[in-house]
PDB file of C-alpha atoms in Angstrom:
ATOM      1  CA  MET B 598       0.000   0.000   0.000  1.00 74.00           C
ATOM      2  CA  ASP B 599       1.095   3.551  -0.805  1.00 76.00           C
ATOM      3  CA  GLN B 600       2.202   5.025   2.558  1.00 78.00           C
ATOM      4  CA  ARG B 601       1.508   8.702   1.699  1.00 82.00           C
ATOM      5  CA  ASN B 602      -1.135  10.236   4.024  1.00 84.00           C
ATOM      6  CA  PHE B 603      -1.442   6.950   5.926  1.00 87.00           C
ATOM      7  CA  GLU B 604      -1.918   8.924   9.157  1.00 92.00           C
ATOM      8  CA  TYR B 605      -5.145  10.568   7.936  1.00 93.00           C
ATOM      9  CA  MET B 606      -6.466   7.268   6.594  1.00 93.00           C
ATOM     10  CA  PHE B 607      -5.918   5.810  10.062  1.00 94.00           C
ATOM     11  CA  TYR B 608      -7.759   8.752  11.691  1.00 96.00           C
ATOM     12  CA  GLY B 609     -10.696   8.317   9.292  1.00 96.00           C
ATOM     13  CA  LEU B 610     -11.075   4.583   9.851  1.00 96.00           C
ATOM     14  CA  ALA B 611     -10.580   4.983  13.612  1.00 97.00           C
ATOM     15  CA  ALA B 612     -13.276   7.699  13.729  1.00 97.00           C
ATOM     16  CA  ALA B 613     -15.766   5.502  11.822  1.00 97.00           C
ATOM     17  CA  TRP B 614     -15.231   2.512  14.122  1.00 96.00           C
ATOM     18  CA  THR B 615     -15.257   4.693  17.245  1.00 97.00           C
ATOM     19  CA  ILE B 616     -18.680   6.147  16.352  1.00 97.00           C
ATOM     20  CA  LEU B 617     -20.049   2.646  15.638  1.00 96.00           C
ATOM     21  CA  CYS B 618     -18.646   1.246  18.908  1.00 96.00           C
ATOM     22  CA  LEU B 619     -19.929   4.204  20.957  1.00 97.00           C
ATOM     23  CA  TYR B 620     -23.416   3.865  19.473  1.00 97.00           C
ATOM     24  CA  SER B 621     -23.434   0.094  20.127  1.00 95.00           C
ATOM     25  CA  LEU B 622     -22.332   0.695  23.742  1.00 96.00           C
ATOM     26  CA  LEU B 623     -25.040   3.354  24.117  1.00 96.00           C
ATOM     27  CA  LEU B 624     -27.685   0.859  22.939  1.00 96.00           C
ATOM     28  CA  THR B 625     -26.379  -1.807  25.345  1.00 95.00           C
ATOM     29  CA  SER B 626     -26.346   0.582  28.297  1.00 96.00           C
ATOM     30  CA  ARG B 627     -29.880   1.847  27.530  1.00 95.00           C
ATOM     31  CA  GLY B 628     -31.083  -1.774  27.239  1.00 94.00           C
ATOM     32  CA  ARG B 629     -29.656  -2.614  30.681  1.00 95.00           C
ATOM     33  CA  LYS B 630     -31.214   0.471  32.277  1.00 95.00           C
ATOM     34  CA  ILE B 631     -34.643  -0.263  30.773  1.00 95.00           C
ATOM     35  CA  GLN B 632     -34.457  -3.930  31.837  1.00 93.00           C
ATOM     36  CA  ALA B 633     -33.551  -2.913  35.402  1.00 94.00           C
ATOM     37  CA  GLU B 634     -36.480  -0.473  35.476  1.00 93.00           C
ATOM     38  CA  ILE B 635     -38.891  -3.131  34.185  1.00 92.00           C
ATOM     39  CA  GLU B 636     -37.742  -5.529  36.947  1.00 92.00           C
ATOM     40  CA  HIS B 637     -38.079  -2.773  39.555  1.00 91.00           C
ATOM     41  CA  LEU B 638     -41.597  -1.789  38.445  1.00 90.00           C
ATOM     42  CA  LYS B 639     -42.729  -5.439  38.285  1.00 89.00           C
ATOM     43  CA  ARG B 640     -41.463  -6.052  41.843  1.00 90.00           C
ATOM     44  CA  MET B 641     -43.209  -2.874  42.999  1.00 87.00           C
ATOM     45  CA  LEU B 642     -46.511  -3.922  41.411  1.00 85.00           C
ATOM     46  CA  GLU B 643     -46.279  -7.444  42.855  1.00 85.00           C
ATOM     47  CA  ALA B 644     -45.552  -6.068  46.335  1.00 85.00           C
ATOM     48  CA  SER B 645     -48.391  -3.532  46.303  1.00 77.00           C
ATOM     49  CA  PRO B 646     -51.758  -4.668  47.774  1.00 68.00           C
ATOM     50  CA  LYS B 647     -54.343  -5.528  45.110  1.00 61.00           C
ATOM     51  CA  LYS B 648     -57.447  -3.288  44.991  1.00 54.00           C
TER      52      LYS B 648
ATOM     53  CA  MET F 669     -35.656 -17.235  17.296  1.00 80.00           C
ATOM     54  CA  ARG F 670     -35.610 -13.495  16.497  1.00 81.00           C
ATOM     55  CA  ASP F 671     -32.607 -13.059  18.832  1.00 85.00           C
ATOM     56  CA  LYS F 672     -30.705 -15.789  17.035  1.00 91.00           C
ATOM     57  CA  ILE F 673     -31.354 -14.199  13.626  1.00 92.00           C
ATOM     58  CA  ILE F 674     -30.175 -10.776  14.878  1.00 92.00           C
ATOM     59  CA  PHE F 675     -27.099 -12.347  16.489  1.00 92.00           C
ATOM     60  CA  GLY F 676     -26.316 -14.349  13.326  1.00 94.00           C
ATOM     61  CA  ALA F 677     -26.684 -11.277  11.120  1.00 94.00           C
ATOM     62  CA  GLY F 678     -24.392  -9.329  13.491  1.00 94.00           C
ATOM     63  CA  ILE F 679     -21.699 -12.021  13.306  1.00 95.00           C
ATOM     64  CA  PHE F 680     -22.021 -12.156   9.511  1.00 95.00           C
ATOM     65  CA  ALA F 681     -21.717  -8.346   9.280  1.00 95.00           C
ATOM     66  CA  ALA F 682     -18.595  -8.407  11.512  1.00 95.00           C
ATOM     67  CA  LEU F 683     -16.942 -11.119   9.380  1.00 96.00           C
ATOM     68  CA  TYR F 684     -17.857  -9.241   6.212  1.00 96.00           C
ATOM     69  CA  PHE F 685     -16.260  -6.057   7.588  1.00 95.00           C
ATOM     70  CA  ILE F 686     -13.062  -7.982   8.432  1.00 96.00           C
ATOM     71  CA  ARG F 687     -12.950  -9.367   4.882  1.00 96.00           C
ATOM     72  CA  ASN F 688     -13.573  -5.882   3.452  1.00 95.00           C
ATOM     73  CA  LEU F 689     -10.863  -4.286   5.612  1.00 95.00           C
ATOM     74  CA  TYR F 690      -8.386  -6.906   4.388  1.00 95.00           C
ATOM     75  CA  VAL F 691      -9.200  -6.086   0.756  1.00 94.00           C
ATOM     76  CA  ILE F 692      -9.277  -2.296   1.330  1.00 94.00           C
ATOM     77  CA  LEU F 693      -5.935  -2.175   3.130  1.00 93.00           C
ATOM     78  CA  LEU F 694      -3.943  -4.889   1.387  1.00 92.00           C
ATOM     79  CA  GLN F 695      -5.381  -5.711  -2.033  1.00 89.00           C
ATOM     80  CA  LEU F 696      -6.895  -2.623  -3.654  1.00 89.00           C
ATOM     81  CA  PRO F 697      -4.800  -0.606  -6.119  1.00 85.00           C
ATOM     82  CA  ASP F 698      -3.415   2.715  -4.900  1.00 84.00           C
ATOM     83  CA  GLU F 699      -4.832   6.043  -5.976  1.00 83.00           C
ATOM     84  CA  ALA F 700      -2.240   8.050  -7.913  1.00 80.00           C
ATOM     85  CA  MET F 701      -2.713  11.486  -6.299  1.00 85.00           C
ATOM     86  CA  GLN F 702      -4.038  10.918  -2.783  1.00 88.00           C
ATOM     87  CA  GLY F 703      -1.945   8.081  -1.365  1.00 86.00           C
ATOM     88  CA  ALA F 704      -3.490   5.973   1.400  1.00 88.00           C
ATOM     89  CA  VAL F 705      -6.056   8.587   2.467  1.00 91.00           C
ATOM     90  CA  TYR F 706      -8.410   7.788  -0.442  1.00 92.00           C
ATOM     91  CA  ARG F 707      -9.315   4.578   1.461  1.00 94.00           C
ATOM     92  CA  ILE F 708     -11.408   6.731   3.833  1.00 95.00           C
ATOM     93  CA  PHE F 709     -13.870   6.849   0.915  1.00 94.00           C
ATOM     94  CA  PHE F 710     -14.953   3.238   1.712  1.00 95.00           C
ATOM     95  CA  PHE F 711     -16.083   4.436   5.157  1.00 96.00           C
ATOM     96  CA  HIS F 712     -17.540   7.715   3.880  1.00 96.00           C
ATOM     97  CA  LEU F 713     -19.906   6.854   1.009  1.00 95.00           C
ATOM     98  CA  PRO F 714     -21.372   3.486   2.221  1.00 96.00           C
ATOM     99  CA  PRO F 715     -22.505   4.876   5.630  1.00 97.00           C
ATOM    100  CA  TYR F 716     -24.099   7.810   3.779  1.00 96.00           C
ATOM    101  CA  PHE F 717     -26.153   5.485   1.555  1.00 96.00           C
ATOM    102  CA  ALA F 718     -27.051   3.291   4.554  1.00 97.00           C
ATOM    103  CA  ALA F 719     -28.227   6.467   6.343  1.00 97.00           C
ATOM    104  CA  VAL F 720     -30.292   7.454   3.278  1.00 97.00           C
ATOM    105  CA  PHE F 721     -31.995   4.031   3.378  1.00 97.00           C
ATOM    106  CA  CYS F 722     -32.694   4.561   7.105  1.00 98.00           C
ATOM    107  CA  PHE F 723     -34.215   8.012   6.543  1.00 98.00           C
ATOM    108  CA  LEU F 724     -36.237   6.772   3.558  1.00 98.00           C
ATOM    109  CA  GLY F 725     -37.503   3.823   5.635  1.00 98.00           C
ATOM    110  CA  ALA F 726     -38.372   6.220   8.472  1.00 98.00           C
ATOM    111  CA  ALA F 727     -40.294   8.530   6.100  1.00 98.00           C
ATOM    112  CA  ILE F 728     -42.270   5.613   4.605  1.00 98.00           C
ATOM    113  CA  ALA F 729     -42.995   4.153   8.067  1.00 98.00           C
ATOM    114  CA  SER F 730     -44.082   7.618   9.255  1.00 97.00           C
ATOM    115  CA  GLY F 731     -46.521   7.891   6.348  1.00 97.00           C
ATOM    116  CA  MET F 732     -47.837   4.419   7.160  1.00 97.00           C
ATOM    117  CA  TYR F 733     -48.240   5.433  10.806  1.00 97.00           C
ATOM    118  CA  LEU F 734     -50.271   8.514   9.867  1.00 97.00           C
ATOM    119  CA  LYS F 735     -52.476   6.323   7.682  1.00 97.00           C
ATOM    120  CA  THR F 736     -52.963   3.318   9.979  1.00 96.00           C
ATOM    121  CA  LYS F 737     -52.058   4.628  13.503  1.00 94.00           C
ATOM    122  CA  ARG F 738     -50.256   1.344  14.165  1.00 95.00           C
ATOM    123  CA  TRP F 739     -47.494   1.723  16.774  1.00 93.00           C
ATOM    124  CA  HIS F 740     -45.169  -0.636  15.007  1.00 94.00           C
ATOM    125  CA  TYR F 741     -44.554   1.927  12.239  1.00 96.00           C
ATOM    126  CA  ASP F 742     -43.680   4.614  14.784  1.00 96.00           C
ATOM    127  CA  VAL F 743     -41.260   2.217  16.527  1.00 96.00           C
ATOM    128  CA  PHE F 744     -39.576   1.484  13.190  1.00 97.00           C
ATOM    129  CA  ALA F 745     -39.423   5.191  12.245  1.00 97.00           C
ATOM    130  CA  VAL F 746     -37.669   6.296  15.435  1.00 97.00           C
ATOM    131  CA  SER F 747     -35.285   3.313  15.375  1.00 97.00           C
ATOM    132  CA  ALA F 748     -34.295   3.820  11.739  1.00 98.00           C
ATOM    133  CA  THR F 749     -33.842   7.572  12.297  1.00 97.00           C
ATOM    134  CA  GLU F 750     -31.530   7.092  15.271  1.00 97.00           C
ATOM    135  CA  VAL F 751     -29.366   4.512  13.460  1.00 98.00           C
ATOM    136  CA  GLY F 752     -29.350   6.761  10.364  1.00 98.00           C
ATOM    137  CA  LEU F 753     -28.119   9.644  12.510  1.00 97.00           C
ATOM    138  CA  ALA F 754     -25.148   7.560  13.753  1.00 97.00           C
ATOM    139  CA  LEU F 755     -24.308   6.537  10.162  1.00 98.00           C
ATOM    140  CA  ALA F 756     -24.630  10.122   8.911  1.00 98.00           C
ATOM    141  CA  ALA F 757     -22.250  11.193  11.719  1.00 98.00           C
ATOM    142  CA  ILE F 758     -19.668   8.720  10.354  1.00 97.00           C
ATOM    143  CA  ASN F 759     -20.159  10.240   6.885  1.00 97.00           C
ATOM    144  CA  LEU F 760     -19.638  13.799   8.183  1.00 97.00           C
ATOM    145  CA  VAL F 761     -16.619  13.024  10.377  1.00 97.00           C
ATOM    146  CA  THR F 762     -14.761  10.879   7.808  1.00 97.00           C
ATOM    147  CA  GLY F 763     -15.447  13.572   5.188  1.00 96.00           C
ATOM    148  CA  MET F 764     -13.957  16.235   7.466  1.00 96.00           C
ATOM    149  CA  ILE F 765     -10.802  14.162   8.054  1.00 96.00           C
ATOM    150  CA  TRP F 766     -10.387  13.562   4.319  1.00 95.00           C
ATOM    151  CA  GLY F 767     -11.012  17.276   3.638  1.00 95.00           C
ATOM    152  CA  ARG F 768      -8.396  18.303   6.208  1.00 94.00           C
ATOM    153  CA  GLN F 769      -5.783  16.284   4.372  1.00 93.00           C
ATOM    154  CA  GLN F 770      -6.841  17.018   0.768  1.00 93.00           C
ATOM    155  CA  TRP F 771      -8.100  20.604   0.997  1.00 93.00           C
ATOM    156  CA  GLY F 772      -6.159  21.749   4.074  1.00 93.00           C
ATOM    157  CA  ILE F 773      -9.408  22.653   5.883  1.00 95.00           C
ATOM    158  CA  TRP F 774     -11.767  20.720   8.155  1.00 95.00           C
ATOM    159  CA  TRP F 775     -14.905  22.336   6.776  1.00 95.00           C
ATOM    160  CA  THR F 776     -16.261  24.629   4.088  1.00 93.00           C
ATOM    161  CA  TRP F 777     -19.774  26.008   3.779  1.00 94.00           C
ATOM    162  CA  ASP F 778     -20.468  24.674   0.297  1.00 91.00           C
ATOM    163  CA  ALA F 779     -23.922  23.384  -0.720  1.00 93.00           C
ATOM    164  CA  ARG F 780     -23.191  19.669  -0.233  1.00 94.00           C
ATOM    165  CA  LEU F 781     -21.489  19.891   3.158  1.00 96.00           C
ATOM    166  CA  THR F 782     -23.900  22.490   4.516  1.00 96.00           C
ATOM    167  CA  SER F 783     -27.008  20.574   3.419  1.00 96.00           C
ATOM    168  CA  ALA F 784     -25.556  17.347   4.881  1.00 97.00           C
ATOM    169  CA  LEU F 785     -25.004  19.092   8.216  1.00 97.00           C
ATOM    170  CA  ILE F 786     -28.477  20.699   8.166  1.00 97.00           C
ATOM    171  CA  THR F 787     -30.033  17.302   7.365  1.00 97.00           C
ATOM    172  CA  TRP F 788     -28.180  15.784  10.339  1.00 98.00           C
ATOM    173  CA  LEU F 789     -29.402  18.609  12.596  1.00 98.00           C
ATOM    174  CA  ILE F 790     -33.014  18.194  11.370  1.00 98.00           C
ATOM    175  CA  TYR F 791     -32.960  14.496  12.308  1.00 98.00           C
ATOM    176  CA  LEU F 792     -31.344  15.348  15.645  1.00 97.00           C
ATOM    177  CA  GLY F 793     -34.267  17.773  16.082  1.00 97.00           C
ATOM    178  CA  TYR F 794     -36.633  14.884  15.321  1.00 97.00           C
ATOM    179  CA  LEU F 795     -35.225  12.915  18.277  1.00 96.00           C
ATOM    180  CA  MET F 796     -35.340  16.013  20.512  1.00 97.00           C
ATOM    181  CA  LEU F 797     -38.955  16.666  19.489  1.00 96.00           C
ATOM    182  CA  ARG F 798     -39.862  13.136  20.591  1.00 95.00           C
ATOM    183  CA  GLU F 799     -38.209  13.717  23.968  1.00 92.00           C
ATOM    184  CA  GLY F 800     -40.238  16.884  24.411  1.00 94.00           C
ATOM    185  CA  ILE F 801     -43.736  15.417  23.863  1.00 92.00           C
ATOM    186  CA  LYS F 802     -45.087  13.206  26.648  1.00 86.00           C
ATOM    187  CA  ASP F 803     -48.349  12.028  25.058  1.00 88.00           C
ATOM    188  CA  PRO F 804     -47.398   8.956  22.924  1.00 88.00           C
ATOM    189  CA  SER F 805     -49.944   9.513  20.139  1.00 92.00           C
ATOM    190  CA  GLU F 806     -49.144  13.247  19.839  1.00 94.00           C
ATOM    191  CA  ARG F 807     -45.443  12.385  19.845  1.00 94.00           C
ATOM    192  CA  ALA F 808     -45.872   9.790  17.098  1.00 95.00           C
ATOM    193  CA  LYS F 809     -48.082  12.066  14.966  1.00 96.00           C
ATOM    194  CA  ASN F 810     -45.863  15.175  15.146  1.00 96.00           C
ATOM    195  CA  SER F 811     -42.628  13.286  14.623  1.00 96.00           C
ATOM    196  CA  ALA F 812     -44.137  11.384  11.658  1.00 97.00           C
ATOM    197  CA  VAL F 813     -44.948  14.678   9.919  1.00 97.00           C
ATOM    198  CA  LEU F 814     -41.412  15.971  10.620  1.00 97.00           C
ATOM    199  CA  SER F 815     -39.844  12.747   9.348  1.00 97.00           C
ATOM    200  CA  ILE F 816     -41.700  12.977   6.018  1.00 97.00           C
ATOM    201  CA  PHE F 817     -40.703  16.624   5.451  1.00 96.00           C
ATOM    202  CA  ALA F 818     -37.119  15.966   6.634  1.00 97.00           C
ATOM    203  CA  PHE F 819     -36.609  13.559   3.756  1.00 97.00           C
ATOM    204  CA  PHE F 820     -36.673  16.502   1.326  1.00 96.00           C
ATOM    205  CA  ALA F 821     -33.399  17.616   2.975  1.00 96.00           C
ATOM    206  CA  VAL F 822     -31.912  14.167   2.282  1.00 97.00           C
ATOM    207  CA  TYR F 823     -32.879  14.458  -1.392  1.00 96.00           C
ATOM    208  CA  PHE F 824     -31.484  18.009  -1.562  1.00 96.00           C
ATOM    209  CA  THR F 825     -28.164  16.808  -0.102  1.00 95.00           C
ATOM    210  CA  TYR F 826     -28.030  13.968  -2.645  1.00 93.00           C
ATOM    211  CA  LYS F 827     -28.553  16.361  -5.554  1.00 92.00           C
ATOM    212  CA  ALA F 828     -26.598  19.350  -4.161  1.00 91.00           C
ATOM    213  CA  ASN F 829     -23.357  18.632  -6.019  1.00 84.00           C
ATOM    214  CA  GLU F 830     -25.267  18.376  -9.329  1.00 86.00           C
ATOM    215  CA  TRP F 831     -27.315  21.531  -8.786  1.00 90.00           C
ATOM    216  CA  TYR F 832     -24.477  23.707  -7.428  1.00 88.00           C
ATOM    217  CA  ARG F 833     -20.764  24.058  -8.038  1.00 83.00           C
ATOM    218  CA  THR F 834     -19.347  22.607  -4.848  1.00 83.00           C
ATOM    219  CA  GLN F 835     -15.905  21.955  -3.441  1.00 87.00           C
ATOM    220  CA  HIS F 836     -17.157  18.453  -2.649  1.00 89.00           C
ATOM    221  CA  PRO F 837     -16.179  16.007  -5.440  1.00 87.00           C
ATOM    222  CA  GLY F 838     -18.913  15.192  -7.965  1.00 84.00           C
ATOM    223  CA  PRO F 839     -20.549  11.779  -8.435  1.00 79.00           C
ATOM    224  CA  VAL F 840     -18.082   8.961  -9.210  1.00 80.00           C
ATOM    225  CA  LEU F 841     -20.181   5.798  -9.387  1.00 82.00           C
ATOM    226  CA  THR F 842     -20.827   4.478 -12.903  1.00 82.00           C
ATOM    227  CA  ILE F 843     -24.576   4.228 -12.185  1.00 79.00           C
ATOM    228  CA  ARG F 844     -24.659   8.019 -11.731  1.00 80.00           C
ATOM    229  CA  THR F 845     -22.110   9.207 -14.268  1.00 79.00           C
ATOM    230  CA  GLY F 846     -22.674   6.604 -16.997  1.00 80.00           C
ATOM    231  CA  LYS F 847     -18.894   6.584 -17.538  1.00 81.00           C
ATOM    232  CA  ASN F 848     -15.902   4.704 -16.112  1.00 79.00           C
ATOM    233  CA  THR F 849     -14.889   7.409 -13.638  1.00 80.00           C
ATOM    234  CA  ILE F 850     -13.639   4.966 -11.005  1.00 82.00           C
ATOM    235  CA  ASP F 851     -11.469   1.839 -11.033  1.00 86.00           C
ATOM    236  CA  PRO F 852     -13.830  -1.219 -11.239  1.00 88.00           C
ATOM    237  CA  ALA F 853     -12.106  -2.874  -8.240  1.00 90.00           C
ATOM    238  CA  MET F 854     -12.638   0.264  -6.121  1.00 91.00           C
ATOM    239  CA  GLN F 855     -16.274   0.540  -7.203  1.00 91.00           C
ATOM    240  CA  ALA F 856     -16.883  -3.146  -6.401  1.00 93.00           C
ATOM    241  CA  MET F 857     -15.353  -2.587  -2.953  1.00 94.00           C
ATOM    242  CA  LEU F 858     -17.701   0.336  -2.363  1.00 94.00           C
ATOM    243  CA  PHE F 859     -20.685  -1.947  -2.979  1.00 95.00           C
ATOM    244  CA  HIS F 860     -19.199  -4.684  -0.765  1.00 96.00           C
ATOM    245  CA  ASN F 861     -18.802  -2.221   2.105  1.00 95.00           C
ATOM    246  CA  LEU F 862     -22.271  -0.809   1.436  1.00 96.00           C
ATOM    247  CA  PHE F 863     -23.648  -4.339   1.827  1.00 96.00           C
ATOM    248  CA  ALA F 864     -21.740  -4.739   5.128  1.00 96.00           C
ATOM    249  CA  PHE F 865     -23.083  -1.387   6.386  1.00 97.00           C
ATOM    250  CA  LEU F 866     -26.636  -2.303   5.327  1.00 97.00           C
ATOM    251  CA  LEU F 867     -26.360  -5.605   7.188  1.00 96.00           C
ATOM    252  CA  LEU F 868     -25.103  -3.792  10.281  1.00 96.00           C
ATOM    253  CA  THR F 869     -27.926  -1.265   9.868  1.00 97.00           C
ATOM    254  CA  VAL F 870     -30.537  -4.046   9.900  1.00 96.00           C
ATOM    255  CA  VAL F 871     -29.012  -5.443  13.114  1.00 96.00           C
ATOM    256  CA  LEU F 872     -28.839  -2.022  14.824  1.00 97.00           C
ATOM    257  CA  VAL F 873     -32.399  -1.094  13.800  1.00 97.00           C
ATOM    258  CA  ALA F 874     -33.688  -4.468  15.097  1.00 96.00           C
ATOM    259  CA  VAL F 875     -31.891  -3.954  18.436  1.00 96.00           C
ATOM    260  CA  ARG F 876     -33.143  -0.361  18.677  1.00 96.00           C
ATOM    261  CA  MET F 877     -36.720  -1.475  17.900  1.00 96.00           C
ATOM    262  CA  ARG F 878     -36.521  -3.966  20.747  1.00 94.00           C
ATOM    263  CA  LEU F 879     -35.369  -1.158  23.068  1.00 94.00           C
ATOM    264  CA  GLU F 880     -38.289   1.006  21.970  1.00 92.00           C
ATOM    265  CA  ASP F 881     -40.709  -1.859  22.684  1.00 92.00           C
ATOM    266  CA  SER F 882     -39.158  -2.276  26.151  1.00 93.00           C
ATOM    267  CA  GLN F 883     -39.418   1.486  26.718  1.00 90.00           C
ATOM    268  CA  ARG F 884     -43.142   1.313  25.941  1.00 88.00           C
ATOM    269  CA  ALA F 885     -43.465  -1.605  28.391  1.00 89.00           C
ATOM    270  CA  VAL F 886     -41.821   0.613  31.051  1.00 91.00           C
ATOM    271  CA  GLU F 887     -44.289   3.432  30.326  1.00 87.00           C
ATOM    272  CA  SER F 888     -47.216   1.013  30.634  1.00 87.00           C
ATOM    273  CA  LEU F 889     -45.870  -0.412  33.932  1.00 88.00           C
ATOM    274  CA  ARG F 890     -45.373   3.140  35.249  1.00 87.00           C
ATOM    275  CA  ARG F 891     -49.014   3.965  34.484  1.00 85.00           C
ATOM    276  CA  ARG F 892     -50.120   0.807  36.334  1.00 84.00           C
ATOM    277  CA  ALA F 893     -47.849   1.667  39.275  1.00 82.00           C
ATOM    278  CA  HIS F 894     -49.386   5.184  39.435  1.00 81.00           C
ATOM    279  CA  ALA F 895     -52.888   3.705  39.353  1.00 81.00           C
ATOM    280  CA  VAL F 896     -52.054   1.331  42.223  1.00 75.00           C
ATOM    281  CA  ALA F 897     -50.316   4.025  44.351  1.00 68.00           C
TER     282      ALA F 897
END
């Protein structure tokens, strides 16, 4: 491969993968938070006296 | 079953990206003027087209929501828009890095770049609008209308470098120019990476749709908890 401007090619590819990884991590973290909230609300509803 | 399909598609997309990276870095011919930096192109154009598919899908789903009022279309619209926004961010950032090296500047306010940025901001506004409206049906209705109108900005961005003289390079793909303006091996690689990005897009949209469904389950449980309290 031609080595001219290799540095900027590396920055470009790194930026693309970084954005993809960050977005994937964001989705995972939101999924965990929502799951924890669902569990919490279910426990709360089960514990509350039925009307 | 659905989980297994999403997981399988994710693995396939990852393997396809590894294969593509191998070809991009080690097998493709060099570009005479630019050196290695031209390889950014394979992570600039494919995410843009994947984002266009996302925004088009969101606009169609929004129209279907307005017609049928079925929640599933709204869930798809917001999921596709969010994934499209991430892909469009890759397009903007990789373009800026390439521009810094080739033009000596990070940014210029020409028609193509400016319309791409405005389009990105409009879709960011779409997500902010959804955060701002509490009533689910009002939220779905207003954001559906915005999504349909926002697609005009996507079309404008696509056509901007034909309608205006821009610093951004003109179309290079044979399907747009009708001529051999790009090495066939490079063009084939663009389509291979577009396929990988589209596969990844399907996986991300499916995961995001599942999150949206879970979020709606949370809202329903909250309403029940309020009624009990």
